[in-house]
Tab-separated table of C-alpha atoms in Angstrom:
chain	number	residue	atom	x	y	z
H	200	SER	CA	-145.208	120.079	21.510
H	201	TYR	CA	-141.571	117.803	22.265
H	202	VAL	CA	-140.802	116.482	25.115
H	203	LEU	CA	-136.981	116.164	26.907
H	204	THR	CA	-136.867	113.513	29.667
H	205	GLN	CA	-134.074	113.703	32.074
H	206	PRO	CA	-133.657	111.810	35.510
H	207	PRO	CA	-133.912	114.052	37.914
H	208	SER	CA	-131.008	112.971	39.920
H	209	VAL	CA	-127.783	111.500	39.971
H	210	SER	CA	-125.062	110.780	43.003
H	211	VAL	CA	-121.139	110.050	41.891
H	212	ALA	CA	-118.088	109.953	44.208
H	213	PRO	CA	-115.504	112.634	43.296
H	214	GLY	CA	-113.257	111.050	40.309
H	215	GLU	CA	-115.877	108.936	39.230
H	216	THR	CA	-117.389	109.877	35.238
H	217	PRO	CA	-121.194	110.551	35.490
H	218	THR	CA	-123.394	110.617	31.912
H	219	ILE	CA	-126.640	112.970	32.242
H	220	THR	CA	-129.448	111.781	29.800
H	221	CYS	CA	-131.971	113.519	27.447
H	222	GLY	CA	-134.600	111.781	25.587
H	223	GLY	CA	-136.420	112.741	22.954
H	224	ASN	CA	-137.993	111.439	19.558
H	225	ASN	CA	-135.633	111.282	17.320
H	226	ILE	CA	-133.274	113.786	19.226
H	227	GLY	CA	-129.955	112.610	16.949
H	228	SER	CA	-131.728	114.969	14.645
H	229	LYS	CA	-131.595	118.204	16.861
H	230	SER	CA	-128.951	120.291	18.164
H	231	VAL	CA	-128.876	119.891	21.628
H	232	HIS	CA	-127.441	122.145	23.817
H	233	TRP	CA	-126.820	121.611	27.497
H	234	TYR	CA	-126.591	124.121	30.771
H	235	GLN	CA	-125.056	124.037	34.339
H	236	GLN	CA	-127.277	126.180	36.663
H	237	LYS	CA	-125.093	126.025	40.561
H	238	PRO	CA	-127.543	126.989	43.613
H	239	GLY	CA	-128.618	130.709	43.281
H	240	GLN	CA	-126.735	131.536	39.666
H	241	ALA	CA	-128.108	132.227	36.439
H	242	PRO	CA	-127.498	129.165	34.276
H	243	VAL	CA	-124.391	128.580	32.349
H	244	LEU	CA	-123.894	127.114	28.605
H	245	VAL	CA	-121.749	124.127	29.186
H	246	ILE	CA	-122.129	122.226	25.606
H	247	TYR	CA	-123.688	123.275	22.411
H	248	TYR	CA	-124.361	121.707	18.894
H	249	ASP	CA	-124.301	118.279	20.664
H	250	SER	CA	-120.491	117.864	21.521
H	251	ASP	CA	-119.008	121.653	21.528
H	252	ARG	CA	-117.770	123.579	24.010
H	253	PRO	CA	-117.496	126.929	25.112
H	254	SER	CA	-114.211	128.777	26.015
H	255	GLY	CA	-113.733	128.833	29.977
H	256	ILE	CA	-115.791	125.179	29.985
H	257	PRO	CA	-113.381	122.254	31.262
H	258	GLY	CA	-112.243	119.546	28.618
H	259	ARG	CA	-113.917	117.380	31.534
H	260	PHE	CA	-117.156	118.206	30.078
H	261	SER	CA	-118.243	116.641	26.636
H	262	GLY	CA	-121.265	115.593	24.924
H	263	SER	CA	-123.109	113.237	22.419
H	264	ASN	CA	-126.455	112.561	20.573
H	265	SER	CA	-127.919	110.105	19.113
H	266	GLY	CA	-131.262	108.360	18.326
H	267	ASN	CA	-133.802	108.938	20.712
H	268	THR	CA	-131.215	109.874	23.405
H	269	ALA	CA	-128.593	112.819	24.060
H	270	THR	CA	-126.041	112.853	26.966
H	271	LEU	CA	-123.600	114.966	28.723
H	272	THR	CA	-120.298	113.223	30.448
H	273	ILE	CA	-118.027	115.180	32.975
H	274	SER	CA	-115.244	113.057	33.092
H	275	ARG	CA	-113.099	112.780	36.804
H	276	VAL	CA	-115.798	114.834	38.451
H	277	GLU	CA	-115.447	117.684	41.231
H	278	VAL	CA	-117.123	118.857	43.797
H	279	GLY	CA	-117.636	121.693	42.257
H	280	ASP	CA	-119.315	120.436	39.560
H	281	GLU	CA	-122.008	119.613	41.972
H	282	ALA	CA	-125.398	121.719	40.231
H	283	ASP	CA	-128.191	121.097	37.857
H	284	TYR	CA	-127.730	119.865	34.293
H	285	TYR	CA	-130.341	120.761	31.521
H	286	CYS	CA	-130.659	120.141	28.398
H	287	GLN	CA	-132.186	122.483	25.305
H	288	VAL	CA	-133.398	122.184	21.888
H	289	TRP	CA	-135.893	123.997	19.816
H	290	GLU	CA	-139.032	122.513	18.136
H	291	SER	CA	-138.881	121.784	14.603
H	292	GLY	CA	-139.579	124.501	12.625
H	293	GLY	CA	-137.364	126.972	14.970
H	294	ASP	CA	-140.109	128.865	17.002
H	295	HIS	CA	-139.708	128.068	20.407
H	296	PRO	CA	-136.949	126.099	22.305
H	297	VAL	CA	-137.493	123.304	24.756
H	298	PHE	CA	-135.800	122.497	28.120
H	299	GLY	CA	-135.578	119.109	30.012
H	300	GLY	CA	-136.814	119.491	33.523
H	301	GLY	CA	-133.066	119.382	34.946
H	302	THR	CA	-130.777	116.657	36.774
H	303	LYS	CA	-129.537	117.453	39.984
H	304	VAL	CA	-125.930	116.235	40.119
H	305	THR	CA	-124.797	115.303	43.813
H	306	VAL	CA	-120.865	114.768	44.384
H	307	LEU	CA	-120.607	112.613	47.527
I	125	GLN	CA	-116.735	140.368	27.386
I	126	VAL	CA	-121.061	140.737	26.653
I	127	GLN	CA	-123.149	141.357	30.023
I	128	LEU	CA	-126.731	141.608	30.536
I	129	GLN	CA	-128.175	142.775	33.832
I	130	GLU	CA	-132.130	142.822	34.682
I	131	SER	CA	-134.032	144.886	36.261
I	132	GLY	CA	-137.610	146.480	37.012
I	133	PRO	CA	-140.190	145.984	40.450
I	134	GLY	CA	-139.312	143.305	42.480
I	135	LEU	CA	-143.062	143.004	43.754
I	136	VAL	CA	-145.873	143.510	41.810
I	137	LYS	CA	-149.907	143.000	42.591
I	138	PRO	CA	-152.012	140.401	41.190
I	139	SER	CA	-153.385	141.637	37.925
I	140	GLN	CA	-151.036	143.968	37.182
I	141	THR	CA	-148.010	144.422	34.572
I	142	LEU	CA	-145.074	142.944	35.324
I	143	SER	CA	-142.219	144.744	33.475
I	144	LEU	CA	-138.529	144.481	33.411
I	145	THR	CA	-135.505	145.383	31.556
I	146	CYS	CA	-132.301	143.786	30.160
I	147	SER	CA	-129.889	146.203	29.487
I	148	VAL	CA	-126.941	144.547	27.494
I	149	SER	CA	-123.173	145.968	27.740
I	150	GLY	CA	-119.926	144.695	25.915
I	151	GLY	CA	-121.370	144.580	22.524
I	152	SER	CA	-124.093	145.810	20.404
I	153	ILE	CA	-127.888	144.895	20.231
I	154	SER	CA	-127.831	145.891	17.142
I	155	SER	CA	-125.912	142.925	16.053
I	156	SER	CA	-127.899	140.829	13.273
I	157	THR	CA	-125.696	137.471	15.069
I	158	TYR	CA	-127.849	137.328	18.029
I	159	PHE	CA	-131.310	137.636	19.449
I	160	TRP	CA	-132.238	138.259	22.621
I	161	SER	CA	-134.731	136.062	25.262
I	162	TRP	CA	-136.633	135.843	28.458
I	163	ILE	CA	-136.670	133.081	30.408
I	164	ARG	CA	-137.731	132.621	33.910
I	165	GLN	CA	-137.795	129.875	36.532
I	166	PRO	CA	-140.128	129.111	39.424
I	167	ALA	CA	-138.455	128.344	43.065
I	168	GLY	CA	-137.221	125.230	43.061
I	169	LYS	CA	-138.681	124.469	39.270
I	170	GLY	CA	-137.140	124.278	35.835
I	171	LEU	CA	-136.402	126.842	32.758
I	172	GLU	CA	-139.512	127.990	31.023
I	173	TRP	CA	-139.023	130.179	28.107
I	174	ILE	CA	-140.813	133.401	27.763
I	175	GLY	CA	-140.257	134.438	24.190
I	176	ARG	CA	-137.608	136.478	21.805
I	177	ILE	CA	-137.003	139.497	19.695
I	178	TYR	CA	-134.851	140.299	17.103
I	179	THR	CA	-133.368	143.608	16.208
I	180	SER	CA	-135.602	143.480	13.653
I	181	GLY	CA	-138.516	144.087	16.140
I	182	SER	CA	-139.738	140.407	14.994
I	183	THR	CA	-140.735	138.129	17.761
I	184	ASN	CA	-141.847	135.192	19.241
I	185	TYR	CA	-143.528	133.759	22.549
I	186	SER	CA	-143.843	130.926	24.302
I	187	PRO	CA	-147.552	129.423	23.078
I	188	SER	CA	-148.689	129.178	26.966
I	189	LEU	CA	-147.789	132.376	27.502
I	190	LYS	CA	-148.676	134.612	24.380
I	191	SER	CA	-151.861	136.125	25.283
I	192	ARG	CA	-150.287	138.522	27.545
I	193	VAL	CA	-146.398	138.912	26.574
I	194	THR	CA	-144.647	141.496	24.925
I	195	ILE	CA	-141.114	141.731	24.284
I	196	SER	CA	-139.379	145.222	22.908
I	197	VAL	CA	-136.098	146.213	21.791
I	198	ASP	CA	-134.552	149.921	22.202
I	199	THR	CA	-131.106	149.505	20.085
I	200	SER	CA	-130.804	153.167	20.930
I	201	LYS	CA	-130.514	152.391	24.761
I	202	ASN	CA	-129.069	148.821	23.799
I	203	HIS	CA	-131.945	147.039	26.077
I	204	PHE	CA	-134.548	145.109	25.552
I	205	SER	CA	-137.772	144.618	27.298
I	206	LEU	CA	-140.644	142.099	29.059
I	207	LYS	CA	-144.230	142.788	29.922
I	208	LEU	CA	-146.376	140.664	31.235
I	209	THR	CA	-149.742	141.859	32.082
I	210	SER	CA	-152.948	139.816	34.238
I	211	VAL	CA	-150.155	138.497	36.509
I	212	THR	CA	-150.808	135.885	39.364
I	213	ALA	CA	-148.748	134.260	41.721
I	214	ALA	CA	-148.095	132.048	39.238
I	215	ASP	CA	-146.008	134.294	37.656
I	216	THR	CA	-143.730	134.559	40.619
I	217	ALA	CA	-140.013	133.550	39.759
I	218	VAL	CA	-136.719	134.710	38.622
I	219	TYR	CA	-136.436	135.944	35.521
I	220	TYR	CA	-133.698	136.118	33.162
I	221	CYS	CA	-132.664	137.611	30.014
I	222	ALA	CA	-130.180	135.749	27.646
I	223	ARG	CA	-128.978	136.504	24.357
I	224	CYS	CA	-129.092	133.780	21.572
I	225	PHE	CA	-126.625	132.815	19.111
I	226	GLY	CA	-126.849	130.160	16.240
I	227	GLY	CA	-130.127	131.086	14.432
I	228	SER	CA	-133.065	128.510	14.002
I	229	THR	CA	-131.005	125.910	16.456
I	230	ALA	CA	-129.572	128.944	18.846
I	231	SER	CA	-128.232	128.181	22.270
I	232	PHE	CA	-128.148	130.842	24.645
I	233	ASP	CA	-124.866	132.088	25.005
I	234	TYR	CA	-125.153	134.665	27.738
I	235	TRP	CA	-127.157	135.100	30.715
I	236	GLY	CA	-128.317	137.772	33.066
I	237	GLN	CA	-127.913	137.553	36.375
I	238	GLY	CA	-131.788	137.126	37.162
I	239	THR	CA	-134.143	139.147	39.083
I	240	LEU	CA	-136.855	137.721	41.429
I	241	VAL	CA	-140.542	138.900	40.707
I	242	THR	CA	-142.899	138.147	43.228
I	243	VAL	CA	-146.406	138.569	42.309
I	244	SER	CA	-148.566	139.084	45.520
I	245	SER	CA	-150.617	141.861	47.506
């Protein structure tokens, strides 16, 4: 089955621009979605179809996808962006989705 | 604004059946534009997809849970449901329902708040 690999954690200072990677075999040929999950809350879609932002999501969030790596970038990170971030794709054939293991972003 | 709300027992005994319902408001569950999923998350762990249902009643399930899962939909009540049989402590998790938009490459664009189900005697 398809595997998505994310770094377990990323630590940054406020105002920095962290990138969160999501690795998978030829992931560039798939559509990648990203979710933000704050403690005790449900996940929230922050990027869909590699780089589109749902309404209400700040422009500081952006995404890209090429080759074997998809990337979520948070420009000028804020303390309020501290959360777990998950990438997601669908298995070939679209029968079931796959989630990455999640990356905990800590804003020091 | 679409809202999803999970409901059901918070405590289930081992070997019994876990049953949850997701009530949808602010939109019709019958729209063919969407399908509807269940996802769970054990404490401190990542997201695990359980399965999905189209309003036609067509379903897909996680290969690892397929033998124990049934998802159904009641369009008259605008809700869909999850049944997971023969539960063990490993099924203890927060269970989320979610709306899926985008066909075979769908994103989960709306989520319920989640409900904690504990499997314990």
